Short mmCIF file of C-alpha atoms in Angstrom, two decimals:
data_model
loop_
_atom_site.label_atom_id
_atom_site.label_comp_id
_atom_site.label_asym_id
_atom_site.label_seq_id
_atom_site.Cartn_x
_atom_site.Cartn_y
_atom_site.Cartn_z
CA MET A 3 131.80 145.40 73.30
CA PRO A 4 133.91 148.58 73.29
CA ALA A 5 136.19 149.33 76.20
CA ALA A 6 135.20 152.38 78.25
CA SER A 7 137.67 155.16 77.60
CA SER A 8 138.84 157.58 80.26
CA ALA A 9 137.03 160.38 78.42
CA GLU A 10 133.69 158.83 79.37
CA VAL A 11 131.52 159.70 82.34
CA PHE A 12 130.73 157.51 85.30
CA LEU A 13 129.38 160.36 87.41
CA THR A 14 128.77 164.04 86.70
CA PRO A 15 129.41 166.77 89.30
CA PRO A 16 125.67 167.36 89.97
CA ALA A 17 125.15 163.60 90.44
CA LEU A 18 127.93 163.46 93.02
CA LEU A 19 126.35 166.28 95.05
CA GLU A 20 122.95 164.56 94.88
CA HIS A 21 124.57 161.30 96.02
CA TRP A 22 126.40 162.97 98.91
CA GLN A 23 123.39 164.94 100.08
CA GLY A 24 121.41 161.68 100.11
CA HIS A 25 124.06 160.21 102.40
CA ARG A 26 123.98 163.36 104.52
CA ARG A 27 120.21 163.05 104.98
CA LEU A 28 120.75 159.50 106.24
CA THR A 29 123.57 160.59 108.56
CA ARG A 30 121.26 163.29 109.93
CA ARG A 31 118.71 160.58 110.79
CA VAL A 32 121.43 158.56 112.53
CA ILE A 33 122.37 161.61 114.63
CA GLU A 34 118.68 162.10 115.49
CA ALA A 35 118.29 158.43 116.46
CA PHE A 36 120.76 158.72 119.35
CA PRO A 37 119.35 159.30 122.81
CA ASP A 38 120.39 162.92 123.58
CA ASP A 39 122.58 162.02 126.53
CA ARG A 40 124.36 159.15 124.73
CA PHE A 41 125.25 161.13 121.63
CA THR A 42 128.39 162.64 123.21
CA THR A 43 129.15 159.98 125.83
CA TYR A 44 128.45 156.47 124.51
CA ALA A 45 131.00 154.42 122.58
CA VAL A 46 132.04 150.81 121.94
CA GLY A 47 135.53 149.32 122.00
CA GLY A 48 137.24 152.40 123.41
CA MET A 49 136.33 154.45 120.33
CA ARG A 50 134.99 158.01 120.15
CA PRO A 51 131.31 158.80 120.78
CA PHE A 52 129.26 159.40 117.63
CA GLY A 53 129.02 163.07 118.59
CA ALA A 54 132.80 163.41 118.09
CA MET A 55 132.55 161.74 114.68
CA ALA A 56 129.75 164.13 113.69
CA VAL A 57 131.96 167.10 114.60
CA GLU A 58 134.72 165.63 112.43
CA LEU A 59 132.32 165.31 109.48
CA LEU A 60 131.18 168.92 109.88
CA ARG A 61 134.77 170.16 110.15
CA MET A 62 135.69 168.39 106.92
CA ALA A 63 132.76 169.05 104.56
CA VAL A 64 132.39 172.80 104.06
CA PRO A 65 136.06 173.73 104.74
CA THR A 66 137.21 171.18 102.15
CA LEU A 67 134.81 172.43 99.47
CA LYS A 68 135.90 176.00 100.21
CA GLY A 69 139.51 174.90 99.76
CA VAL A 70 138.78 173.08 96.49
CA LEU A 71 137.00 176.19 95.21
CA THR A 72 139.38 178.92 96.43
CA GLY A 73 142.72 177.24 97.14
CA THR A 74 142.54 178.58 100.72
CA TRP A 75 142.33 175.82 103.31
CA ASP A 76 140.92 177.11 106.57
CA GLU A 77 139.90 174.84 109.37
CA GLY A 78 136.30 175.30 110.33
CA MET A 79 134.79 175.23 113.79
CA SER A 80 136.60 173.82 116.82
CA ASN A 81 136.84 170.15 117.64
CA ASP A 82 134.72 170.54 120.81
CA LEU A 83 131.82 168.20 121.45
CA ARG A 84 128.40 169.82 121.09
CA PRO A 85 124.88 168.75 122.11
CA LYS A 86 122.84 166.84 119.54
CA GLN A 87 120.47 169.74 118.79
CA GLU A 88 123.36 172.06 118.05
CA ILE A 89 124.94 169.48 115.74
CA LEU A 90 121.64 169.10 113.87
CA ARG A 91 121.47 172.88 113.42
CA LEU A 92 125.07 173.00 112.16
CA TRP A 93 124.32 170.03 109.90
CA ASP A 94 121.47 171.89 108.21
CA GLU A 95 123.61 175.00 107.78
CA SER A 96 126.30 172.89 106.13
CA THR A 97 123.73 171.32 103.81
CA LYS A 98 122.88 174.75 102.42
CA GLU A 99 126.51 175.80 102.20
CA LEU A 100 127.47 172.65 100.29
CA ASP A 101 124.58 173.22 97.86
CA ALA A 102 125.80 176.79 97.31
CA LEU A 103 129.51 175.97 96.96
CA TRP A 104 129.33 172.88 94.77
CA PRO A 105 128.06 174.40 91.49
CA GLN A 106 130.80 177.06 91.69
CA ILE A 107 133.60 174.47 91.50
CA PRO A 108 134.92 174.17 87.92
CA ALA A 109 134.74 170.53 86.84
CA ALA A 110 138.40 170.61 85.80
CA ARG A 111 139.32 170.96 89.47
CA PHE A 112 138.26 167.36 90.13
CA ALA A 113 141.06 166.06 87.88
CA GLU A 114 143.73 168.34 89.40
CA THR A 115 146.10 167.27 92.16
CA LEU A 116 145.39 169.45 95.18
CA ASN A 117 147.35 169.92 98.39
CA ALA A 118 144.47 169.94 100.83
CA PHE A 119 145.12 171.77 104.09
CA GLY A 120 148.82 171.73 103.16
CA GLN A 121 149.07 168.03 103.97
CA TRP A 122 147.08 165.82 101.62
CA LYS A 123 148.16 165.69 98.01
CA MET A 124 145.21 164.12 96.25
CA ARG A 125 143.26 164.39 93.07
CA GLY A 126 140.23 166.64 93.61
CA SER A 127 137.76 163.81 92.98
CA ASP A 128 139.61 161.53 95.43
CA LEU A 129 139.50 164.25 98.07
CA ILE A 130 135.73 164.69 97.66
CA LEU A 131 135.16 160.93 97.64
CA TYR A 132 137.19 160.73 100.83
CA LEU A 133 134.69 163.06 102.50
CA VAL A 134 131.77 160.87 101.46
CA ASP A 135 133.55 157.60 102.29
CA ASN A 136 134.65 158.84 105.70
CA GLU A 137 131.05 159.78 106.47
CA ILE A 138 129.76 156.34 105.46
CA HIS A 139 132.56 154.67 107.46
CA HIS A 140 131.82 156.50 110.70
CA ARG A 141 128.06 156.33 110.22
CA GLY A 142 128.41 152.52 109.94
CA GLN A 143 130.12 152.64 113.32
CA GLY A 144 127.22 154.72 114.61
CA TYR A 145 124.88 151.91 113.53
CA VAL A 146 126.75 149.52 115.83
CA TYR A 147 126.54 152.00 118.70
CA LEU A 148 122.77 152.37 118.14
CA ARG A 149 122.21 148.60 117.93
CA SER A 150 124.19 148.03 121.10
CA LEU A 151 121.99 150.70 122.77
CA GLY A 152 118.91 148.78 121.63
CA VAL A 153 117.94 151.46 119.09
CA GLU A 154 116.88 150.42 115.57
CA PRO A 155 118.95 152.51 113.11
CA PRO A 156 117.34 154.13 110.02
CA ALA A 157 117.33 152.03 106.83
CA PHE A 158 120.68 152.22 105.03
CA TRP A 159 119.13 152.29 101.57
CA GLU A 160 116.78 155.23 102.22
CA ARG A 161 118.36 158.50 101.18
CA GLY A 162 115.36 160.76 100.60
CA MET B 24 133.12 181.26 88.06
CA PRO B 25 131.20 179.06 85.59
CA ALA B 26 128.63 176.61 86.88
CA ALA B 27 129.47 172.94 86.30
CA SER B 28 127.14 171.54 83.66
CA SER B 29 125.77 168.01 83.77
CA ALA B 30 127.85 167.18 80.69
CA GLU B 31 131.01 167.47 82.75
CA VAL B 32 132.92 164.72 84.47
CA PHE B 33 133.33 164.17 88.17
CA LEU B 34 134.58 160.60 87.81
CA THR B 35 135.40 158.45 84.78
CA PRO B 36 134.63 154.72 84.66
CA PRO B 37 138.30 153.68 85.07
CA ALA B 38 138.63 156.02 88.08
CA LEU B 39 135.60 154.41 89.74
CA LEU B 40 137.10 150.92 89.36
CA GLU B 41 140.43 152.14 90.77
CA HIS B 42 138.57 153.74 93.70
CA TRP B 43 136.54 150.59 94.40
CA GLN B 44 139.52 148.23 94.16
CA GLY B 45 141.35 150.49 96.64
CA HIS B 46 138.44 150.03 99.04
CA ARG B 47 138.43 146.31 98.35
CA ARG B 48 142.12 146.07 99.26
CA LEU B 49 141.33 147.74 102.58
CA THR B 50 138.34 145.45 103.19
CA ARG B 51 140.62 142.46 102.51
CA ARG B 52 142.97 143.70 105.24
CA VAL B 53 140.02 144.05 107.63
CA ILE B 54 139.01 140.42 106.90
CA GLU B 55 142.61 139.34 107.51
CA ALA B 56 142.76 141.27 110.80
CA PHE B 57 140.03 139.13 112.41
CA PRO B 58 141.14 136.25 114.59
CA ASP B 59 140.18 133.17 112.51
CA ASP B 60 137.67 131.84 115.02
CA ARG B 61 135.97 135.20 115.59
CA PHE B 62 135.45 135.99 111.91
CA THR B 63 132.24 133.94 111.68
CA THR B 64 131.14 134.04 115.31
CA TYR B 65 131.82 137.45 116.90
CA ALA B 66 129.38 140.36 116.72
CA VAL B 67 128.27 143.42 118.70
CA GLY B 68 124.73 144.57 119.46
CA GLY B 69 123.00 141.46 118.12
CA MET B 70 124.29 142.10 114.60
CA ARG B 71 125.79 139.64 112.12
CA PRO B 72 129.41 138.49 112.37
CA PHE B 73 131.77 140.18 109.91
CA GLY B 74 132.07 136.87 108.05
CA ALA B 75 128.38 137.15 107.09
CA MET B 76 128.88 140.70 105.86
CA ALA B 77 131.85 139.58 103.75
CA VAL B 78 129.68 136.90 102.12
CA GLU B 79 127.09 139.57 101.33
CA LEU B 80 129.74 141.78 99.71
CA LEU B 81 130.99 138.87 97.57
CA ARG B 82 127.44 137.92 96.55
CA MET B 83 126.75 141.48 95.40
CA ALA B 84 129.91 142.55 93.57
CA VAL B 85 130.49 140.20 90.62
CA PRO B 86 126.81 139.21 90.10
CA THR B 87 125.81 142.89 89.93
CA LEU B 88 128.50 143.78 87.39
CA LYS B 89 127.49 140.75 85.30
CA GLY B 90 123.90 142.00 85.41
CA VAL B 91 124.87 145.55 84.44
CA LEU B 92 126.89 144.15 81.53
CA THR B 93 124.53 141.43 80.25
CA GLY B 94 121.05 142.27 81.61
CA THR B 95 120.95 138.80 83.22
CA TRP B 96 120.79 138.96 87.00
CA ASP B 97 121.94 135.69 88.55
CA GLU B 98 122.62 135.34 92.23
CA GLY B 99 126.11 134.16 92.92
CA MET B 100 127.27 131.76 95.57
CA SER B 101 125.13 130.71 98.55
CA ASN B 102 124.68 132.77 101.68
CA ASP B 103 126.50 130.20 103.85
CA LEU B 104 129.23 131.33 106.22
CA ARG B 105 132.72 130.28 105.15
CA PRO B 106 136.08 130.20 106.96
CA LYS B 107 138.27 133.28 106.67
CA GLN B 108 140.83 131.65 104.35
CA GLU B 109 138.11 130.62 101.91
CA ILE B 110 136.64 134.15 101.93
CA LEU B 111 140.09 135.59 101.19
CA ARG B 112 140.46 133.19 98.24
CA LEU B 113 137.00 134.14 96.92
CA TRP B 114 137.84 137.81 97.46
CA ASP B 115 140.94 137.53 95.24
CA GLU B 116 138.95 135.69 92.56
CA SER B 117 136.34 138.47 92.61
CA THR B 118 139.07 141.10 92.31
CA LYS B 119 140.19 139.58 89.01
CA GLU B 120 136.62 139.14 87.77
CA LEU B 121 135.74 142.77 88.53
CA ASP B 122 138.87 143.94 86.68
CA ALA B 123 137.85 141.83 83.68
CA LEU B 124 134.15 142.79 83.65
CA TRP B 125 134.43 146.52 84.28
CA PRO B 126 136.06 147.68 80.99
CA GLN B 127 133.43 145.74 79.02
CA ILE B 128 130.55 147.84 80.41
CA PRO B 129 129.58 150.61 77.97
CA ALA B 130 129.72 153.97 79.77
CA ALA B 131 126.17 154.77 78.62
CA ARG B 132 124.92 151.98 80.89
CA PHE B 133 125.77 154.06 83.98
CA ALA B 134 123.15 156.66 83.01
CA GLU B 135 120.44 154.08 82.24
CA THR B 136 117.77 153.02 84.72
CA LEU B 137 118.27 149.31 85.40
CA ASN B 138 116.03 146.81 87.15
CA ALA B 139 118.67 144.98 89.15
CA PHE B 140 117.78 141.41 90.11
CA GLY B 141 114.19 142.23 89.13
CA GLN B 142 113.71 144.31 92.26
CA TRP B 143 115.82 147.48 92.36
CA LYS B 144 115.09 150.13 89.76
CA MET B 145 118.12 152.37 89.91
CA ARG B 146 120.40 154.33 87.65
CA GLY B 147 123.45 152.23 86.75
CA SER B 148 125.84 154.58 88.52
CA ASP B 149 123.69 154.57 91.68
CA LEU B 150 123.65 150.77 91.66
CA ILE B 151 127.45 150.60 91.43
CA LEU B 152 127.87 153.29 94.10
CA TYR B 153 125.54 151.27 96.32
CA LEU B 154 127.97 148.34 96.12
CA VAL B 155 130.88 150.52 97.18
CA ASP B 156 128.90 152.35 99.88
CA ASN B 157 127.52 149.12 101.33
CA GLU B 158 131.06 147.77 101.55
CA ILE B 159 132.31 150.90 103.37
CA HIS B 160 129.27 150.80 105.69
CA HIS B 161 129.77 147.20 106.78
CA ARG B 162 133.55 147.52 106.94
CA GLY B 163 133.08 150.44 109.35
CA GLN B 164 131.05 148.06 111.49
CA GLY B 165 133.91 145.54 111.24
CA TYR B 166 136.23 148.22 112.65
CA VAL B 167 134.06 148.40 115.78
CA TYR B 168 134.10 144.61 116.09
CA LEU B 169 137.91 144.60 115.80
CA ARG B 170 138.35 147.42 118.34
CA SER B 171 136.05 145.69 120.79
CA LEU B 172 138.17 142.53 120.33
CA GLY B 173 141.27 144.59 121.17
CA VAL B 174 142.59 144.40 117.57
CA GLU B 175 143.94 147.56 115.89
CA PRO B 176 142.19 147.86 112.50
CA PRO B 177 144.14 148.79 109.34
CA ALA B 178 144.38 152.52 108.54
CA PHE B 179 141.24 153.77 106.81
CA TRP B 180 143.12 156.08 104.44
CA GLU B 181 145.52 153.42 103.09
CA ARG B 182 144.15 151.88 99.91
CA GLY B 183 147.29 150.55 98.20
#
């Protein structure tokens, strides 16, 4: 069997966006599953509440894609906690912004080494994967918070 | 700016393996970080101990790649809990097996719809991403277990 060469494709840019937006739909359901008053207050093991993690995810997604596209790395909204309904509204805004930004990024950018926010020298694809991985990582923590609150989390494998 | 076409590359097959093995090195450090006796017994919120999640990850990784390569979907080892040192040994064996299997998979397979283990009809790339995502998801849960045990987890961004 022939060895896969580095010129071959594992994932195309449109497939990565589809994959990420599927994860983002699941994360949205996890946000929704929290009791309103626990979203910004409840945590396990001295960690942050899920509401703080959701703010982190929002502050990373659109600002990073804007940086990858334009080379200008601006921090997004403040780090302040926000009520669940406001986070859901911001989440939906980000969904549209990501859909609009992504097809504008030239595919060559994913193979370039970028200096994201002046601090992280990473290949473009690694930077984007970091966004997705960080979301999955914190969402997994949100599952534990929900379970320990007695709330059944949404199914991990459903992304529609 | 030109739109990215679906013929373009976000990630090559060798880059995906490198990405996954980086995650697997981090997961190995999370396994190591558990106190031996808590690895198979401790959990939060009525969930499984991290030792059970590690068995799941091992049972999915190599058997899935073998299926993608050969079309024969055999379950791997049993679902039984095992002591931490045995899991670490099995983890290192799987690392070598994944490195050996991966370059044999023709890149075209990642775009095909597969029927994994006779139950999951998915595109090859989605199936592989599911393995990685499921590992990140459960490892994030392991971080909460460690924090609630008073153990500092390894840094999420270190993959070397």
